[in-house]
Coordinates of C-alpha atoms and ligand atoms in Angstrom, one line a residue:
M1 CA 69.0 281.7 128.8
L2 CA 65.6 279.4 128.7
E3 CA 64.5 282.2 126.1
L4 CA 67.0 280.8 123.3
F5 CA 65.9 277.8 123.9
W6 CA 62.6 278.6 123.4
L7 CA 63.7 280.8 120.3
L8 CA 65.5 277.8 118.5
L9 CA 62.8 275.2 119.5
P10 CA 60.2 276.7 116.4
I11 CA 63.1 276.2 114.2
A12 CA 63.7 272.8 115.2
A13 CA 60.3 271.9 115.6
A14 CA 59.4 273.3 111.9
S15 CA 61.4 269.8 110.8
G16 CA 58.9 267.4 111.6
W17 CA 61.9 264.6 112.1
F18 CA 63.1 266.6 114.8
V19 CA 59.8 265.9 116.2
A20 CA 58.8 262.8 115.7
R21 CA 62.9 261.9 116.5
Y22 CA 63.1 263.7 119.9
N23 CA 62.0 264.9 123.0
L24 CA 62.2 268.5 122.7
L25 CA 60.4 269.3 126.3
P26 CA 63.4 270.3 128.5
K27 CA 64.1 268.5 131.2
T28 CA 64.8 269.2 134.5
Q29 CA 68.0 271.3 134.9
Q30 CA 70.8 268.3 135.2
S31 CA 74.3 268.8 135.6
S32 CA 76.3 270.2 132.8
K33 CA 79.5 268.2 133.8
N34 CA 79.6 265.6 130.6
L35 CA 78.7 268.7 128.7
S36 CA 81.7 269.4 127.2
S37 CA 83.0 265.7 125.9
D38 CA 79.5 265.5 124.7
Y39 CA 79.9 268.5 122.8
F40 CA 83.3 267.4 121.1
K41 CA 81.6 264.1 120.5
G42 CA 79.0 265.8 118.4
L43 CA 81.8 268.0 116.6
N44 CA 83.5 264.5 115.9
Y45 CA 80.5 263.2 114.0
L46 CA 80.7 267.0 112.3
L47 CA 84.1 266.3 111.2
N48 CA 83.2 263.2 110.0
E49 CA 80.8 264.1 107.8
Q50 CA 77.6 262.4 109.8
P51 CA 75.2 265.3 110.6
D52 CA 72.9 262.8 111.5
K53 CA 74.6 262.0 114.6
A54 CA 75.9 265.4 114.9
I55 CA 72.1 266.8 115.3
D56 CA 71.5 264.0 118.3
I57 CA 74.3 264.9 120.3
F58 CA 73.8 268.7 119.8
I59 CA 70.3 268.5 120.5
K60 CA 70.7 266.9 123.5
L61 CA 73.3 269.4 124.7
I62 CA 70.5 271.8 124.2
D63 CA 67.9 269.6 126.4
V64 CA 70.8 269.7 129.2
D65 CA 72.4 272.9 129.2
N66 CA 71.5 275.8 126.7
E67 CA 73.9 278.1 128.0
T68 CA 76.3 276.7 125.4
I69 CA 77.4 279.1 122.7
E70 CA 79.4 276.9 120.4
T71 CA 76.1 274.4 120.7
H72 CA 74.0 277.1 118.7
L73 CA 76.6 278.1 116.5
A74 CA 77.3 274.9 115.4
L75 CA 74.1 273.8 114.8
G76 CA 73.8 276.7 112.6
V77 CA 76.9 275.6 110.6
L78 CA 75.1 272.3 110.4
F79 CA 71.6 274.0 109.2
R80 CA 73.6 275.9 106.6
R81 CA 75.9 272.8 105.4
Q82 CA 72.4 271.1 104.9
G83 CA 71.2 273.8 102.9
E84 CA 68.5 275.0 105.5
V85 CA 70.2 278.8 105.4
N86 CA 67.1 280.5 106.7
R87 CA 67.3 278.4 110.1
A88 CA 70.9 279.0 110.1
I89 CA 70.1 282.6 109.8
L90 CA 67.8 282.8 112.7
I91 CA 70.1 280.8 114.8
H92 CA 72.8 283.5 114.4
Q93 CA 70.7 286.5 114.3
N94 CA 69.6 285.0 117.9
L95 CA 72.9 284.7 119.1
I96 CA 73.9 288.1 117.9
A97 CA 71.0 289.4 119.7
R98 CA 72.1 288.5 123.2
P99 CA 73.6 291.0 125.5
T100 CA 76.0 288.5 127.4
L101 CA 78.0 287.6 124.2
N102 CA 81.6 288.6 124.8
A103 CA 83.5 290.8 121.8
Q104 CA 85.0 287.6 120.8
Q105 CA 81.8 285.1 120.5
R106 CA 80.0 288.0 119.1
C107 CA 82.9 288.1 116.3
L108 CA 82.4 284.0 115.5
A109 CA 78.6 284.7 115.3
L110 CA 78.7 287.9 112.8
L111 CA 81.3 285.4 110.8
E112 CA 78.7 282.7 110.9
L113 CA 75.8 285.1 110.0
A114 CA 78.0 286.4 107.4
Q115 CA 78.3 283.1 105.7
D116 CA 74.6 282.3 105.9
Y117 CA 74.3 285.5 104.2
R118 CA 76.4 285.1 101.2
R119 CA 75.2 281.1 100.9
A120 CA 71.7 282.5 101.0
G121 CA 73.1 284.9 97.7
L122 CA 72.3 288.1 100.4
F123 CA 75.8 289.9 99.1
D124 CA 75.1 293.4 100.2
R125 CA 74.3 291.9 104.1
A126 CA 77.1 289.4 104.0
E127 CA 79.2 292.7 102.7
D128 CA 78.3 294.5 105.7
L129 CA 79.2 291.6 107.9
F130 CA 82.5 291.3 106.7
Q131 CA 83.7 294.8 106.7
E132 CA 82.4 294.7 110.4
L133 CA 84.6 292.1 111.0
I134 CA 87.6 293.2 109.3
L135 CA 86.7 296.6 111.2
S136 CA 86.7 294.4 114.6
G137 CA 90.2 293.4 113.9
E138 CA 89.0 289.5 114.3
Y139 CA 89.5 286.6 111.2
R140 CA 90.6 289.9 108.8
I141 CA 92.4 287.7 106.3
Y142 CA 89.3 285.4 105.9
A143 CA 87.0 287.9 105.7
Y144 CA 88.9 289.6 102.9
H145 CA 89.2 286.5 101.1
Q146 CA 85.3 286.1 101.5
L147 CA 85.1 290.1 100.0
L148 CA 87.0 288.7 97.1
D149 CA 84.8 285.9 95.9
I150 CA 81.7 288.1 96.7
Y151 CA 83.1 291.0 94.3
E152 CA 84.3 288.5 91.6
Q153 CA 80.8 287.0 91.5
E154 CA 79.3 290.3 91.1
H155 CA 82.0 291.3 88.8
D156 CA 82.8 294.3 91.1
W157 CA 86.5 294.8 89.5
E158 CA 86.8 298.5 91.2
K159 CA 86.2 296.8 95.0
A160 CA 88.3 293.8 94.0
I161 CA 91.0 295.9 93.4
K162 CA 91.0 297.8 96.8
T163 CA 89.9 294.9 98.8
A164 CA 92.9 292.6 97.9
K165 CA 95.2 295.5 98.1
K166 CA 93.9 295.7 101.3
L167 CA 94.6 292.3 101.7
A168 CA 98.5 292.4 100.4
E169 CA 98.9 294.6 103.0
I170 CA 98.5 292.2 105.9
S171 CA 98.5 288.8 104.4
E172 CA 101.6 286.9 103.0
D173 CA 100.1 286.0 99.9
N174 CA 101.2 287.6 96.6
L175 CA 98.0 289.4 94.9
R176 CA 99.8 291.3 92.2
T177 CA 98.6 288.3 89.6
V178 CA 95.4 288.3 90.4
I179 CA 95.0 292.3 90.6
A180 CA 96.6 292.6 87.0
Q181 CA 93.9 290.0 86.2
Y182 CA 91.2 292.4 87.8
Y183 CA 92.3 295.1 86.3
C184 CA 92.1 293.1 82.7
E185 CA 88.5 292.4 83.6
Q186 CA 87.8 296.2 84.1
A187 CA 89.8 296.9 80.8
E188 CA 87.8 294.2 78.9
S189 CA 84.5 295.6 79.8
Y190 CA 86.0 299.3 78.5
K191 CA 86.9 297.9 75.5
Q192 CA 83.5 296.6 75.2
Q193 CA 81.9 300.3 75.4
R194 CA 84.4 301.0 73.0
Q195 CA 86.2 303.4 75.5
Y196 CA 90.0 302.5 74.5
Q197 CA 91.7 305.1 76.0
T198 CA 90.6 304.1 79.4
A199 CA 91.1 300.6 78.9
L200 CA 94.8 301.4 77.5
Q201 CA 95.6 303.5 80.6
I202 CA 94.0 300.4 82.9
T203 CA 96.1 297.6 81.0
Q204 CA 98.8 299.3 82.2
L205 CA 97.9 299.6 85.9
A206 CA 97.6 295.4 85.2
L207 CA 101.2 295.1 83.9
E208 CA 102.4 297.3 86.6
Q209 CA 101.0 294.9 89.0
D210 CA 102.5 292.1 86.7
C211 CA 104.9 292.8 84.3
D212 CA 104.6 289.0 83.1
C213 CA 100.8 289.7 82.8
V214 CA 100.2 287.9 78.8
R215 CA 96.9 288.9 79.0
A216 CA 97.4 292.7 79.4
S217 CA 99.9 292.3 76.3
L218 CA 97.0 290.8 74.8
L219 CA 94.6 293.1 75.6
I220 CA 96.6 296.1 74.5
G221 CA 97.6 294.5 71.5
H222 CA 93.7 294.1 70.7
L223 CA 93.3 297.9 71.6
F224 CA 95.9 299.1 69.1
L225 CA 94.5 296.9 66.2
E226 CA 91.3 298.2 67.0
E227 CA 92.7 302.0 66.6
N228 CA 94.9 300.8 63.8
E229 CA 98.4 301.6 65.6
F230 CA 99.5 298.3 63.7
I231 CA 103.3 299.1 65.0
Q232 CA 102.0 299.4 68.6
A233 CA 99.7 296.3 68.8
I234 CA 103.0 294.3 67.2
T235 CA 104.9 295.7 70.1
A236 CA 102.6 294.7 72.5
F237 CA 101.9 291.1 70.9
K238 CA 105.7 290.4 70.8
R239 CA 106.0 290.8 74.2
I240 CA 104.1 287.8 75.0
E241 CA 107.1 285.9 73.4
Q242 CA 109.0 287.1 76.8
Q243 CA 106.4 286.7 79.5
D244 CA 105.3 283.0 78.5
P245 CA 105.8 281.5 75.5
D246 CA 103.4 279.4 76.2
Y247 CA 100.6 281.5 75.0
L248 CA 102.2 282.5 71.6
A249 CA 99.6 280.8 69.3
E250 CA 97.2 283.6 70.1
I251 CA 99.4 286.2 68.7
I252 CA 99.6 284.6 65.2
E253 CA 96.8 285.4 63.8
P254 CA 96.4 289.4 64.8
L255 CA 100.1 289.5 64.2
Q256 CA 99.1 288.6 60.4
Q257 CA 97.0 291.1 60.7
C258 CA 99.3 294.0 61.8
Y259 CA 101.7 292.8 59.2
K260 CA 99.3 292.7 56.8
N261 CA 98.0 296.3 57.2
I262 CA 101.7 297.8 57.2
D263 CA 102.4 295.9 54.2
K264 CA 105.5 294.1 55.6
K265 CA 104.9 290.1 55.0
Q266 CA 108.7 288.9 54.8
E267 CA 108.7 290.4 58.6
F268 CA 106.0 288.4 59.7
T269 CA 107.2 285.5 57.9
D270 CA 110.5 285.9 59.1
Y271 CA 108.9 286.3 62.9
L272 CA 107.2 283.1 62.8
Q273 CA 110.2 281.1 61.5
H274 CA 111.8 283.0 64.6
I275 CA 108.9 281.4 67.2
L276 CA 108.9 277.8 65.0
A277 CA 112.5 277.6 65.7
N278 CA 112.6 278.4 69.4
Y279 CA 109.2 277.1 70.0
G280 CA 107.4 275.2 67.7
G281 CA 103.4 275.2 67.8
T282 CA 101.3 273.7 65.4
T283 CA 99.5 277.4 64.6
T284 CA 102.9 278.5 63.5
V285 CA 103.7 275.5 61.5
L286 CA 100.0 276.0 59.7
M287 CA 100.3 280.1 59.0
L288 CA 103.6 279.6 57.6
A289 CA 102.3 276.7 55.3
E290 CA 99.7 279.2 54.3
T291 CA 102.0 281.8 53.5
L292 CA 104.2 279.4 51.1
L293 CA 100.6 278.3 49.6
Q294 CA 99.8 281.7 48.8
A295 CA 103.4 283.1 47.5
E296 CA 104.1 279.3 45.8
N297 CA 102.3 277.0 45.9
E298 CA 100.1 273.5 47.3
Q299 CA 103.7 271.4 46.9
K300 CA 105.8 273.5 48.8
A301 CA 103.3 273.9 51.6
A302 CA 102.6 270.5 51.8
D303 CA 106.5 269.9 51.6
F304 CA 106.9 272.1 54.6
V305 CA 103.8 270.4 56.6
V306 CA 104.9 267.2 56.2
K307 CA 108.4 267.7 57.4
Q308 CA 107.2 269.7 60.0
L309 CA 104.9 266.7 61.4
H310 CA 108.1 264.1 60.8
K311 CA 109.4 266.4 64.0
R312 CA 106.4 266.9 65.7
P313 CA 102.8 264.6 65.0
S314 CA 99.8 267.2 65.2
I315 CA 96.4 266.4 64.1
R316 CA 95.8 269.9 62.6
G317 CA 98.6 269.7 60.8
L318 CA 97.1 266.0 59.0
D319 CA 93.8 268.0 58.7
Y320 CA 96.1 270.6 56.7
L321 CA 97.9 268.5 54.4
I322 CA 94.3 266.7 53.8
D323 CA 93.1 270.4 52.7
L324 CA 95.8 271.0 50.4
A325 CA 95.5 267.1 48.7
L326 CA 92.3 268.2 48.3
I327 CA 92.9 271.3 46.4
K328 CA 95.7 269.2 44.0
R329 CA 93.1 265.9 43.4
E330 CA 96.5 264.0 42.7
N331 CA 96.7 260.5 42.8
I332 CA 95.1 259.6 45.8
S333 CA 91.2 258.9 45.4
H334 CA 89.1 262.1 46.2
E335 CA 86.2 260.0 48.1
H336 CA 89.1 258.8 50.6
L337 CA 90.2 261.7 51.4
L338 CA 87.1 262.8 52.1
L339 CA 86.8 260.2 54.8
I340 CA 89.7 261.0 56.3
K341 CA 89.2 264.6 56.6
D342 CA 86.1 263.9 58.1
M343 CA 87.8 261.9 60.5
T344 CA 90.0 264.6 61.4
R345 CA 87.4 267.1 61.5
Q346 CA 85.6 265.0 64.2
L347 CA 88.8 264.4 66.2
L348 CA 89.1 268.1 66.6
K349 CA 85.8 269.3 67.0
N350 CA 85.2 268.1 70.1
K351 CA 89.0 268.3 71.3
P352 CA 89.4 270.9 74.0
I353 CA 92.3 273.6 73.2
Y354 CA 92.8 274.9 76.9
R355 CA 93.3 272.9 80.2
C356 CA 94.0 274.1 83.8
H357 CA 97.1 273.0 84.9
Q358 CA 95.7 273.3 88.7
C359 CA 92.5 271.2 88.3
G360 CA 92.7 269.6 85.0
F361 CA 89.3 271.5 83.6
T362 CA 89.4 271.6 79.6
G363 CA 87.7 273.9 77.3
K364 CA 87.6 275.1 74.1
S365 CA 87.7 279.0 75.0
L366 CA 90.9 280.7 76.9
H367 CA 89.6 281.6 80.5
W368 CA 91.8 283.5 82.6
Q369 CA 89.8 282.7 85.7
C370 CA 89.4 278.4 85.6
P371 CA 85.5 278.2 85.4
S372 CA 85.9 275.3 87.4
C373 CA 88.5 275.6 90.4
K374 CA 88.1 280.0 90.3
Q375 CA 92.1 280.4 90.3
W376 CA 93.6 283.2 88.3
N377 CA 95.9 282.3 85.6
T378 CA 95.8 278.9 85.4
I379 CA 94.6 277.9 82.2
K380 CA 96.9 277.2 78.8
P381 CA 96.5 275.9 75.2
I382 CA 96.8 272.1 75.4
Q383 CA 100.5 271.2 74.1
G384 CA 100.9 267.7 71.9
I385 CA 99.8 265.6 69.4
D386 CA 96.5 267.0 69.6
G387 CA 96.9 270.2 70.9
E388 CA 99.4 273.4 69.8
Ligands
LIG1 ZN1 91.1 274.9 87.5

């Protein structure tokens, strides 16, 4: 047992203050009766985020009795938490090398080592160890979640999908929406490589997992749009109304493109009216105003926007109204209008458009996985005066 202590000693000694603050030379063997109370005291410090005091206790423990595996495990965790991952790795590797460990202790040490590797960015090694744990049957659910995090970080969606499916078999988590997002990630990369047919097949798999997957419908719509299949694109985009009307603003522009290509502008206007009547939305109002501007004149478009602004104030609506007034140049001084326009433009310039309803993260582009809390499907267009 002493040899482990000697293995640990250089690690501890390597950080100078350890040597300065503690007498690390082994004392004569003392009774280990007080060990467990000290151990829990140390743990308590750990839990209360007082690592310095915890190190005090644990070092003392090693000094008294180096047989306590938990102490070494806790010390390893401590090093990792303080960012000294290499030391944590050494401690855990040494632990695993001990032939006296029982199966459970070995698994615990493996789990810690896997987390060290992950923290150090050694994903391959971490992956191997998490797989080993899954095979052993210990910490399976935790290991699966760790693997998912790794695959997400590496954008290895194939493995992420397989892992999430296995996890779904043994846990009660509903992973269908997440798996659908993984499929969408895969489909997006095929779309970028212009492999539209493959991308399309994969989005279908996403919908099989989660029939309310807005992202899949958007993708399918855009894929058909790329292939000039406008009718099918329209069907896909329109599905979003049933899936989650909060995202309707995303389909207005692509729909306009589709209807324009099949020369059915009236149908487009009718659909916009339907959306407006049922869900509102500034994007819809502005698109309708734009069609009025083209079909009729500025006055008709302005009257329409004013009427809508009374019902639902919106900075974007106001901004558009100024644009119309600038075309007409009547009554109001052009200079004043430019001033107001400058203000609304500034107001809109730095406004986030999307918000995560899980953690409150806001941004200007639509992320399907929140960059802040890493949840999937939690970001939506912002509603209200400065939003939709
Ligand atoms: Zn979030």
